[in-house]
Tab-separated table of C-alpha atoms in Angstrom:
chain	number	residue	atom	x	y	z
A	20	UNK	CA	0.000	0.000	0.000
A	21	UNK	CA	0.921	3.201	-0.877
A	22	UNK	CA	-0.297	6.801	-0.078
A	23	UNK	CA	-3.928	6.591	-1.689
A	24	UNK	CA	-4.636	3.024	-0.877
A	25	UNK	CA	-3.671	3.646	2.703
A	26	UNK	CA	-6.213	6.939	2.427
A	27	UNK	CA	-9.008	5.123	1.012
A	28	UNK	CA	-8.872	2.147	3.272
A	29	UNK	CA	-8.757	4.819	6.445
A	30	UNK	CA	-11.290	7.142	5.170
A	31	UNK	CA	-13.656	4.340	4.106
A	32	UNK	CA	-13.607	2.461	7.083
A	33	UNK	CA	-14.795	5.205	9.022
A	34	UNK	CA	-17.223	6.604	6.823
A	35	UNK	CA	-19.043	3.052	6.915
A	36	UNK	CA	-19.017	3.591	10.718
A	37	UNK	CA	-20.725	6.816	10.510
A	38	UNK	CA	-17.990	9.521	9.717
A	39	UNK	CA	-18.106	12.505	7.536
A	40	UNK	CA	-14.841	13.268	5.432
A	41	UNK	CA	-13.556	16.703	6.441
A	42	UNK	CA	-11.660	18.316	3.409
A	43	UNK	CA	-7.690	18.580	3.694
A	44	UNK	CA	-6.912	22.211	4.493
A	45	UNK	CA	-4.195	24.482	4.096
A	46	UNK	CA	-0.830	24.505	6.621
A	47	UNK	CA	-2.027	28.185	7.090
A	48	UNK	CA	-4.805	28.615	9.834
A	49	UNK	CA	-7.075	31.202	9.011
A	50	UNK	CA	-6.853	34.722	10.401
A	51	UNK	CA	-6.590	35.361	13.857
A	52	UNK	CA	-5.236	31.721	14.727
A	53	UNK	CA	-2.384	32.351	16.995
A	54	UNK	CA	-0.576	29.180	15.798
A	55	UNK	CA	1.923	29.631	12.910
A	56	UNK	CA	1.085	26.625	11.358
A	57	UNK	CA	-1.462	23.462	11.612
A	58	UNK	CA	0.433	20.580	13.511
A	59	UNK	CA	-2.297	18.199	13.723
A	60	UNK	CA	-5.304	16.426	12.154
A	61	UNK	CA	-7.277	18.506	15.141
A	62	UNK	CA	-5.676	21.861	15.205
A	63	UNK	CA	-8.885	22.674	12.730
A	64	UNK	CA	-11.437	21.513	14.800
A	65	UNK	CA	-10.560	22.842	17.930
A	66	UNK	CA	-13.971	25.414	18.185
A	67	UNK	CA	-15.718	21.996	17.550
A	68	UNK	CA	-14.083	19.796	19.931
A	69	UNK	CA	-14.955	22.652	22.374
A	70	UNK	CA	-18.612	22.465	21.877
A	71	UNK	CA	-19.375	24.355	18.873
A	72	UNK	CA	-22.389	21.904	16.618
A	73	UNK	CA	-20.231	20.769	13.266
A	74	UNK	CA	-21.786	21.383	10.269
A	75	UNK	CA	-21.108	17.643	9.251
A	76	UNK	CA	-21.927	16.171	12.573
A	77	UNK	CA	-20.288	14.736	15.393
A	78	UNK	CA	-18.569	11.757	13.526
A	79	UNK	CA	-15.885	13.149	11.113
A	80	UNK	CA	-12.709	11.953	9.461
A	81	UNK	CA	-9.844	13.383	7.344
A	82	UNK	CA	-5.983	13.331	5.996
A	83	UNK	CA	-4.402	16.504	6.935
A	84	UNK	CA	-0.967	17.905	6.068
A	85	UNK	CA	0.733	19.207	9.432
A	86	UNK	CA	4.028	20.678	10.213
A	87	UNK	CA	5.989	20.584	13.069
A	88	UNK	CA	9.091	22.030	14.125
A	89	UNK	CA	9.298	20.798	17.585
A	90	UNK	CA	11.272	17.954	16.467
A	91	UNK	CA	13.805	19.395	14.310
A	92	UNK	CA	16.609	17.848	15.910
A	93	UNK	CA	15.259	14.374	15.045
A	94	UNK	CA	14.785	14.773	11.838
A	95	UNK	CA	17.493	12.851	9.892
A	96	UNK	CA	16.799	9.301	11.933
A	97	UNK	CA	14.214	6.788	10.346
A	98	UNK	CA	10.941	8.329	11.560
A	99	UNK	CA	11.075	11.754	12.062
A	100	UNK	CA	9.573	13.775	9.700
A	101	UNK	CA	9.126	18.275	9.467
A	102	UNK	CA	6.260	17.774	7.260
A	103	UNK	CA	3.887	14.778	7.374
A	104	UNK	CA	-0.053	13.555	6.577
A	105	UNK	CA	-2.155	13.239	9.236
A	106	UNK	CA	-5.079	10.151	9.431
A	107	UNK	CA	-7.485	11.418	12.237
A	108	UNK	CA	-10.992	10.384	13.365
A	109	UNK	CA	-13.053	12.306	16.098
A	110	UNK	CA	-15.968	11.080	18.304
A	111	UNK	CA	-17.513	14.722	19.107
A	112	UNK	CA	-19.276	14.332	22.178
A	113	UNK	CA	-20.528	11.224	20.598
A	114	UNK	CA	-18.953	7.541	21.003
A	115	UNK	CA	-16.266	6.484	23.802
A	116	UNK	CA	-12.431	6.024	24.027
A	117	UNK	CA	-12.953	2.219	24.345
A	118	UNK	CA	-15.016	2.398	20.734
A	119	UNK	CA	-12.243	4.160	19.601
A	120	UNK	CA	-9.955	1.476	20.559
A	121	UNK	CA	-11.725	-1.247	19.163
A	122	UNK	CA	-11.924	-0.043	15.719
A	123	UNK	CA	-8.276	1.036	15.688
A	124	UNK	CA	-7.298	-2.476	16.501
A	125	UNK	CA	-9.506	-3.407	13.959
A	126	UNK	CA	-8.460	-1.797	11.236
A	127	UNK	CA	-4.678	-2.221	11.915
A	128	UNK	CA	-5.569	-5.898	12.081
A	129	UNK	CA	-7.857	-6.769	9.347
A	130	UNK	CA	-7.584	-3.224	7.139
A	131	UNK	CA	-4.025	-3.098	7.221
A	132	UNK	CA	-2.833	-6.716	7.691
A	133	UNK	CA	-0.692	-6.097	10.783
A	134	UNK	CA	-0.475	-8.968	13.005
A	135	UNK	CA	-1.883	-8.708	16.463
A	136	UNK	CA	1.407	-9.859	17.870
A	137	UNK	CA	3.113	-7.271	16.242
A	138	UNK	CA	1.174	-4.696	18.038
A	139	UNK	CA	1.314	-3.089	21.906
A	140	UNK	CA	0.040	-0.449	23.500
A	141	UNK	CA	0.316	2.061	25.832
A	142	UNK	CA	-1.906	3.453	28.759
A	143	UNK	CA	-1.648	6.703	31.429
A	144	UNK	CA	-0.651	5.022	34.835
A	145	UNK	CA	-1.854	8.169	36.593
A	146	UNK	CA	-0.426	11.205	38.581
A	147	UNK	CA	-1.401	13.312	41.618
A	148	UNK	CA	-4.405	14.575	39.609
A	149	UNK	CA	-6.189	11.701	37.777
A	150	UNK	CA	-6.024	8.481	37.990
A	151	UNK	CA	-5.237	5.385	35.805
A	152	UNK	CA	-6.779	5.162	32.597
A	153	UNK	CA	-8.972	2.055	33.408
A	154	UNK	CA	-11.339	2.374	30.413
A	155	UNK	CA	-8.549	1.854	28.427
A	156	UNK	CA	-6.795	-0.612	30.213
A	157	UNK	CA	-9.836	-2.631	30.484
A	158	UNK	CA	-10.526	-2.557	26.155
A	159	UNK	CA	-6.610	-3.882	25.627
A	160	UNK	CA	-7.375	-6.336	28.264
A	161	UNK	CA	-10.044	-7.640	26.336
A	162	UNK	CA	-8.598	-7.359	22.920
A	163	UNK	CA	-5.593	-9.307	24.650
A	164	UNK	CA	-2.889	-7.115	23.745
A	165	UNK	CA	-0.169	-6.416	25.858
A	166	UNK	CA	-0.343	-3.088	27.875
A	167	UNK	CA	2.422	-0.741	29.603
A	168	UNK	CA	1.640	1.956	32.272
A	169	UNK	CA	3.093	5.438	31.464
A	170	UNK	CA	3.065	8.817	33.133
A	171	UNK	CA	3.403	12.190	31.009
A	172	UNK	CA	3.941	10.448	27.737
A	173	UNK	CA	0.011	9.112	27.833
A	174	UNK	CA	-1.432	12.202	28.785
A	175	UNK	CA	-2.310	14.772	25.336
A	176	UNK	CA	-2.440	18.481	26.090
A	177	UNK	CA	-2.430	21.116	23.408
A	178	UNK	CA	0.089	23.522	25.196
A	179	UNK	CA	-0.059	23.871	28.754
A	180	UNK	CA	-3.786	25.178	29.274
A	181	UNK	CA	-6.635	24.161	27.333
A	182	UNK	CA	-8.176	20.846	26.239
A	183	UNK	CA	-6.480	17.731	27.488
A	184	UNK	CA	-6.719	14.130	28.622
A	185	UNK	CA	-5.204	10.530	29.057
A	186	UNK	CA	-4.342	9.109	25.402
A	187	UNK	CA	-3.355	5.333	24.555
A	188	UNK	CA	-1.044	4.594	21.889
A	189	UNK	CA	-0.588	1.751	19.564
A	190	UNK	CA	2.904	0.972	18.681
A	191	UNK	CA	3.957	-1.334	16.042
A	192	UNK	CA	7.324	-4.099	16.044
A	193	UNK	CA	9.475	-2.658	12.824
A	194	UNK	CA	12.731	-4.422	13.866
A	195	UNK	CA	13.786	-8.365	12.120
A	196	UNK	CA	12.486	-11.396	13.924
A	197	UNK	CA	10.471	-11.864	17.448
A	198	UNK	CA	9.089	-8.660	19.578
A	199	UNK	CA	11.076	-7.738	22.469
A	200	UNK	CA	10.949	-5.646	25.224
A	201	UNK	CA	8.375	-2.841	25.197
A	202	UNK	CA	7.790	0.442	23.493
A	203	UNK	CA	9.550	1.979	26.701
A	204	UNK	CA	12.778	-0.082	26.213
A	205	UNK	CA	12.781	-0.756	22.718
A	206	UNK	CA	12.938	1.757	19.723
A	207	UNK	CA	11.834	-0.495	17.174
A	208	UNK	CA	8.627	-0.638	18.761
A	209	UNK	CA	7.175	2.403	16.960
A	210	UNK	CA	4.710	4.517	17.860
A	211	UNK	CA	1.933	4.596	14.616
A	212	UNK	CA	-1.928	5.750	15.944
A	213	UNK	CA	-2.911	8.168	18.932
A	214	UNK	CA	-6.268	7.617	20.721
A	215	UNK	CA	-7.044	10.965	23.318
A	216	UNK	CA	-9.555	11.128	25.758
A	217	UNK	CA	-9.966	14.870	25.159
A	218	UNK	CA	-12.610	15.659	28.933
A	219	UNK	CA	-10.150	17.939	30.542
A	220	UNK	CA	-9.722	21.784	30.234
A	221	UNK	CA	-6.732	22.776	32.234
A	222	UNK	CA	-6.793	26.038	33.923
A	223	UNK	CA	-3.536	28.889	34.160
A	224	UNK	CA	-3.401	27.484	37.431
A	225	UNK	CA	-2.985	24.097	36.794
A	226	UNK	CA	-6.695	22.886	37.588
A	227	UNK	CA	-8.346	20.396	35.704
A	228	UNK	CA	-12.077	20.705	35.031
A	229	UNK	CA	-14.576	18.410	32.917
A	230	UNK	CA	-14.999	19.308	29.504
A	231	UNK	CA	-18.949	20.424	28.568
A	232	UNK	CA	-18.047	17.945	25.554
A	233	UNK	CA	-16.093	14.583	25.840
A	234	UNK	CA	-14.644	13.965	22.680
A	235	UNK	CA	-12.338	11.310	21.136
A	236	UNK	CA	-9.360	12.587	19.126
A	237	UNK	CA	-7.255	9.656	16.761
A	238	UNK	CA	-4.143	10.627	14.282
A	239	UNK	CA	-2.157	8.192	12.499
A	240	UNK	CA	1.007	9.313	10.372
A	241	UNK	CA	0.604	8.923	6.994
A	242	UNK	CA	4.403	8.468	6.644
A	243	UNK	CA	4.663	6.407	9.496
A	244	UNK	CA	2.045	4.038	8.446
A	245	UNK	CA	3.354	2.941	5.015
A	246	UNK	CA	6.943	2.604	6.376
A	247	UNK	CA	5.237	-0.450	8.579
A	248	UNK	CA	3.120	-1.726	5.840
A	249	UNK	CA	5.905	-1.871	3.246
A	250	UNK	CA	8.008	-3.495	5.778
A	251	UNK	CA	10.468	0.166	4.486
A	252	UNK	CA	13.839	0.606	7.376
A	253	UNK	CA	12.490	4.556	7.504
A	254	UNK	CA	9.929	6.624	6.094
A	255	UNK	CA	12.791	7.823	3.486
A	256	UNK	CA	11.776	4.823	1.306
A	257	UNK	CA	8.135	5.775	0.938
A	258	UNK	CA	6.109	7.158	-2.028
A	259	UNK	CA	6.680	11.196	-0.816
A	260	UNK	CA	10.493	11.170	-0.004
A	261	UNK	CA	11.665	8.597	-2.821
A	262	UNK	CA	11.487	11.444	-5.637
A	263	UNK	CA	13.289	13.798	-3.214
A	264	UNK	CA	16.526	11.247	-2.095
A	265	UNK	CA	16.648	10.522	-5.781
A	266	UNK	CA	16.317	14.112	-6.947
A	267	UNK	CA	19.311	15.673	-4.465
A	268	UNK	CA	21.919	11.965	-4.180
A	269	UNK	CA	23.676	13.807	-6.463
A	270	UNK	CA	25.016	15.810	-3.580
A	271	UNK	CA	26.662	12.492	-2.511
A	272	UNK	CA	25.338	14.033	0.822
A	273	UNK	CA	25.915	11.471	3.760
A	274	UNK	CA	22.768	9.536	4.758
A	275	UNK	CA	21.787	11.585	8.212
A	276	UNK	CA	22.251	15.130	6.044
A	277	UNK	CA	20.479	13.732	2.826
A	278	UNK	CA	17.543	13.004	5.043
A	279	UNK	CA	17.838	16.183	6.253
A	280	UNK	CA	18.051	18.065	3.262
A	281	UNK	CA	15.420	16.224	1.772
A	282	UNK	CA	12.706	16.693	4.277
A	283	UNK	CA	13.395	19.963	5.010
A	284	UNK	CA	13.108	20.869	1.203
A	285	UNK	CA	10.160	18.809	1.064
A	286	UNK	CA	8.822	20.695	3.711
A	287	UNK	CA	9.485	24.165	2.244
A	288	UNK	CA	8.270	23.168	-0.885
A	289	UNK	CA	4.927	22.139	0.622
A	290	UNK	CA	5.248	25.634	2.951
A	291	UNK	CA	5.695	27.834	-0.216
A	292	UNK	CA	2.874	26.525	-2.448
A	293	UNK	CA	0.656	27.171	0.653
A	294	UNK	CA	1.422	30.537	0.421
A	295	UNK	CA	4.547	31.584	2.472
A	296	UNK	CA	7.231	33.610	1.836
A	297	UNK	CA	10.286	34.038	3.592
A	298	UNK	CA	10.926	36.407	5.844
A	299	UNK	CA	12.417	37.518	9.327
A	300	UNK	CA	9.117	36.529	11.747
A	301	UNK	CA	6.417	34.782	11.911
A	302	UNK	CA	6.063	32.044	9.120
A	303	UNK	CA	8.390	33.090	6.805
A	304	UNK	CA	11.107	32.994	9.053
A	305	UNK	CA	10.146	29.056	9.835
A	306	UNK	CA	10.304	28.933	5.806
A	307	UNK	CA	13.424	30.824	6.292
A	308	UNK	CA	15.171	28.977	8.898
A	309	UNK	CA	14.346	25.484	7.115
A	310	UNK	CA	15.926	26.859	3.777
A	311	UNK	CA	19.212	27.890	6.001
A	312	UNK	CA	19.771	24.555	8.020
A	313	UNK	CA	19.178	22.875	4.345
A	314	UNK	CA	22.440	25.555	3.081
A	315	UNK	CA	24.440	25.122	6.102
A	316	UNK	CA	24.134	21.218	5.204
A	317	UNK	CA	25.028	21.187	1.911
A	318	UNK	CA	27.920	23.802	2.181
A	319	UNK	CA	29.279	21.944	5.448
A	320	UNK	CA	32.286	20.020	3.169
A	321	UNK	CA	30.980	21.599	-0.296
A	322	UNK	CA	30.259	25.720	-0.786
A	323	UNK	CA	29.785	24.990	-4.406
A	324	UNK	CA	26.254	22.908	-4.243
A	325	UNK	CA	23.414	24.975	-5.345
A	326	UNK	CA	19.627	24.961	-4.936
A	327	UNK	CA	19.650	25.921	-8.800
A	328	UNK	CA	20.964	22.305	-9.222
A	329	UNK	CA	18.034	21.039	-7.739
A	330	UNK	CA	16.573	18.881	-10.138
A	331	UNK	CA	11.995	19.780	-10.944
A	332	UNK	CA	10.850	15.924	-10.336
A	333	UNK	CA	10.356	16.132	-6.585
A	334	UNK	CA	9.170	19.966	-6.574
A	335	UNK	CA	6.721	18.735	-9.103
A	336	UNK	CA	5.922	15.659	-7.804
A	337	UNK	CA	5.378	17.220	-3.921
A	338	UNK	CA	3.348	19.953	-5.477
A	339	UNK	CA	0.914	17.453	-7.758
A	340	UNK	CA	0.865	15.421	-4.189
A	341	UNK	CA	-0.370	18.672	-2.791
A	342	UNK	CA	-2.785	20.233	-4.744
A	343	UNK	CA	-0.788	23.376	-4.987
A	344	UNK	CA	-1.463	26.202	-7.398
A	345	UNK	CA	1.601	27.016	-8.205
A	346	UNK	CA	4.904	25.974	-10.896
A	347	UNK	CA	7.771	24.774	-10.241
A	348	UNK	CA	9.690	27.124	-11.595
A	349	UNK	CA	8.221	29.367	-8.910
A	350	UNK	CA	8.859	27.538	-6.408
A	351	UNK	CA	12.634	27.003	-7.252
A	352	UNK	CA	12.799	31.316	-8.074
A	353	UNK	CA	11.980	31.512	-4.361
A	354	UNK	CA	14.367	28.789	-3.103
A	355	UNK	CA	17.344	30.071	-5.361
A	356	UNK	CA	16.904	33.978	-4.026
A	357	UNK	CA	17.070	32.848	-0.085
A	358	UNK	CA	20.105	30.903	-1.299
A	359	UNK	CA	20.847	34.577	-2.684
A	360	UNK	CA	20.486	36.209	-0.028
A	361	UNK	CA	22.153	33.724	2.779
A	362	UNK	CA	24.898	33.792	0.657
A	363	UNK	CA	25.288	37.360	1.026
A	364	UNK	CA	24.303	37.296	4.667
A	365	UNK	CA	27.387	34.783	5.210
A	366	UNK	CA	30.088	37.254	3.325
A	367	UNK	CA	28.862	39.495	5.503
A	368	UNK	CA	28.974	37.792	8.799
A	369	UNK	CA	31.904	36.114	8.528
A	370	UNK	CA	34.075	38.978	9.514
A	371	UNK	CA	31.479	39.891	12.388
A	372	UNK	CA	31.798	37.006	14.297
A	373	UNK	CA	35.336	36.957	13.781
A	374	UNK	CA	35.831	39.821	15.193
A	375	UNK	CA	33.363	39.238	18.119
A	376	UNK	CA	35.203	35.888	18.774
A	377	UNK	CA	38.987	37.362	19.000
A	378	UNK	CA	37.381	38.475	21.924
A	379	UNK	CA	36.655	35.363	24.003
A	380	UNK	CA	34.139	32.925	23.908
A	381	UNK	CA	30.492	34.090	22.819
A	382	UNK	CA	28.172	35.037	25.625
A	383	UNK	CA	24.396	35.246	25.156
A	384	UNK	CA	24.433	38.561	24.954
A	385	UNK	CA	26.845	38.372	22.043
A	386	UNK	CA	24.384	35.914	20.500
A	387	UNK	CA	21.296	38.469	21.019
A	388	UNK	CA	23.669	41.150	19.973
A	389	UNK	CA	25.097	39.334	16.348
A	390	UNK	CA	20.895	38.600	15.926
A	391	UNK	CA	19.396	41.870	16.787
A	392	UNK	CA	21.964	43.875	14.959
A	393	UNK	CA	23.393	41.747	12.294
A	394	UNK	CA	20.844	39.942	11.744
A	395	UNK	CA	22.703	36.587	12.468
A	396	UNK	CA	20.170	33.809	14.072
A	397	UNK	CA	22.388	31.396	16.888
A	398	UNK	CA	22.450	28.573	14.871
A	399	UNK	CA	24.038	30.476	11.913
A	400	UNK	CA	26.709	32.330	14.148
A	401	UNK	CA	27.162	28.522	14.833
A	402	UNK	CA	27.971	27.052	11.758
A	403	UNK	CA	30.358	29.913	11.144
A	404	UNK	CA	32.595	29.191	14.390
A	405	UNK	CA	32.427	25.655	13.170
A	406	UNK	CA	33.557	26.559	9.566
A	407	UNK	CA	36.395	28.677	11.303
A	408	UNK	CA	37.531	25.718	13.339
């Protein structure tokens, strides 16, 4: 299975239970959404997982593109991805968490083929304000798959006040022969579908108070998904990232920094035909900052390799993915003039940070100092005591 089969079979099986497809939307939230970007299936939904009657009713179900930058340092292992597709169903106010349950293990099982011993889960344990999750814990128990307690990694918040609740996550065995161990000693046991028990608003002052409406809140990875399915060693095999480690191996880029480069282009690619432009705050300076860490990689051993070498197939083929209204060539004018301009921006700091360094060590007010008047982020004044040995 590939990206549309995987769709289909997600979507459908939901919709025969009830659910009403919600349209894939834009990795810009609409005016007046504090967030810089959607990071998850729900991030739309929120007025309607607070209450608010959805025009489509209280079963719905989607695919989603989401980005994320909280995990930028990961990005270059096997699963980590900036940009990604989102699989979510929601239960507004309507079914359980243990109906949830039971037609996730379902459809892993009998939609997708994966093997019940394959599979393990996670449950909250508890803290000092609720207790264990026994809903949960009771539906694994009589599924019969094998459970382990957690603290803070089974409980879902959307930033520290708001909605919240215990989740349970399904993890699946990618690593050769037998399961071992559990997700919480072994890394092969990856993490691929999120059920939250959103019933909790938490207060600035750390209260927790019922929800007027319980709801149920499930996201998959896309990515994630196929890599298990196609029995793939990373997500870098699958159908979205194969045009892009093909389009930029002739780099001869290392295989950490080609993963890298590759989702983080990917990712900016995606960003762009959404809209986005870069620029020093808000948005465009996540564009921005992607765009630089993808230059800093390539010119690491190499200051010759060029976005302008970058080949149209995976621009094309991420865009046609996408939906996106807008050419290639465009995209690649705006990728080639932040190259432009970095470039510049390096001649120029080069001597700056030189000449701050001959001083001592940087302090953090050096660092605020080279950024507020230079214009030269941390991680750039970085690479250019690293390039100066």
């Amino acid at each position: 299975m590939t990206y549309d089969p995987i769709s289909r079979t997600f979507v459908d099986f939901f919709r025969k239970r009830g659910h009403q497809p919600v349209p894939d939307g834009s990795l810009v939230p609409p005016p007046g959404d504090p967030v810089l970007f959607t990071t998850s299936g729900m991030h739309p939904l929120t007025p309607y997982l607070l209450g608010r009657p959805h025009p489509l009713g209280r079963r719905l179900v989607n695919v989603q593109r989401c980005l994320r930058t909280t995990d930028l340092d990961e990005v270059g292992d096997r699963t980590h991805l900036t940009l990604f597709q989102m699989l979510g169903s929601w239960s507004l106010g309507d079914y359980d968490i243990s109906q949830s349950l039971r037609w996730g293990y379902e459809l892993l099982r009998d939609g997708f083929g994966v093997g019940p011993d394959r599979m393990h889960v996670t449950v909250f344990g508890g803290d000092h304000q609720v207790g264990p999750d026994e809903i949960a814990l009771r539906t694994w128990g009589e599924i019969g798959l094998p459970v382990e307690l957690t603290g803070p990694e089974n409980w879902w918040s959307n930033g520290p006040t708001g909605p919240c609740g215990p989740d349970s996550e399904i993890f699946v065995w990618t690593g050769d022969g037998p399961p071992r161990g559990t997700p919480g000693t072994d890394e092969r046991w990856m993490e691929v579908w999120n059920h939250v028990q959103m019933r909790y608003h938490r207060h600035d002052d750390g209260r927790l108070t019922p929800l007027r409406q319980p709801n149920v809140d499930t996201g998959m990875g896309l990515e994630r998904l196929e890599m298990v399915l196609r029995g793939h060693r990373s997500v870098f095999e699958g159908e979205g990232l194969v045009p892009w480690v093909g389009g930029v191996s002739g780099w001869g880029l290392p295989e950490q920094p080609l993963r890298l480069v590759c989702d983080h282009l990917r990712t900016s690619v995606v960003v762009v035909g959404d809209g986005v432009r870069p620029a020093n705050t808000g948005r465009g300076y996540v564009l921005r900052r992607l765009l630089r860490r993808v230059l800093t990689t390539l010119w690491r051993d190499d200051p010759t390799r060029s976005l302008s070498d970058l080949p149209p197939e995976p621009v094309g083929h991420t865009l046609d993915r996408f939906g996106q209204p807008v050419t290639v060539g465009e995209v690649r004018e705006v990728l080639t003039a932040e190259e432009r301009r970095f470039r510049g921006l390096l001649r120029r700091g080069r001597p700056v940070v030189s000449r701050r360094r001959s001083r001592g060590p940087l302090t953090d007010a050096d660092y605020r100092d080279l950024h507020d008047t230079h214009g030269l982020p941390r991680d750039l004044v970085d690479s250019l005591l690293d390039e100066a040995g």
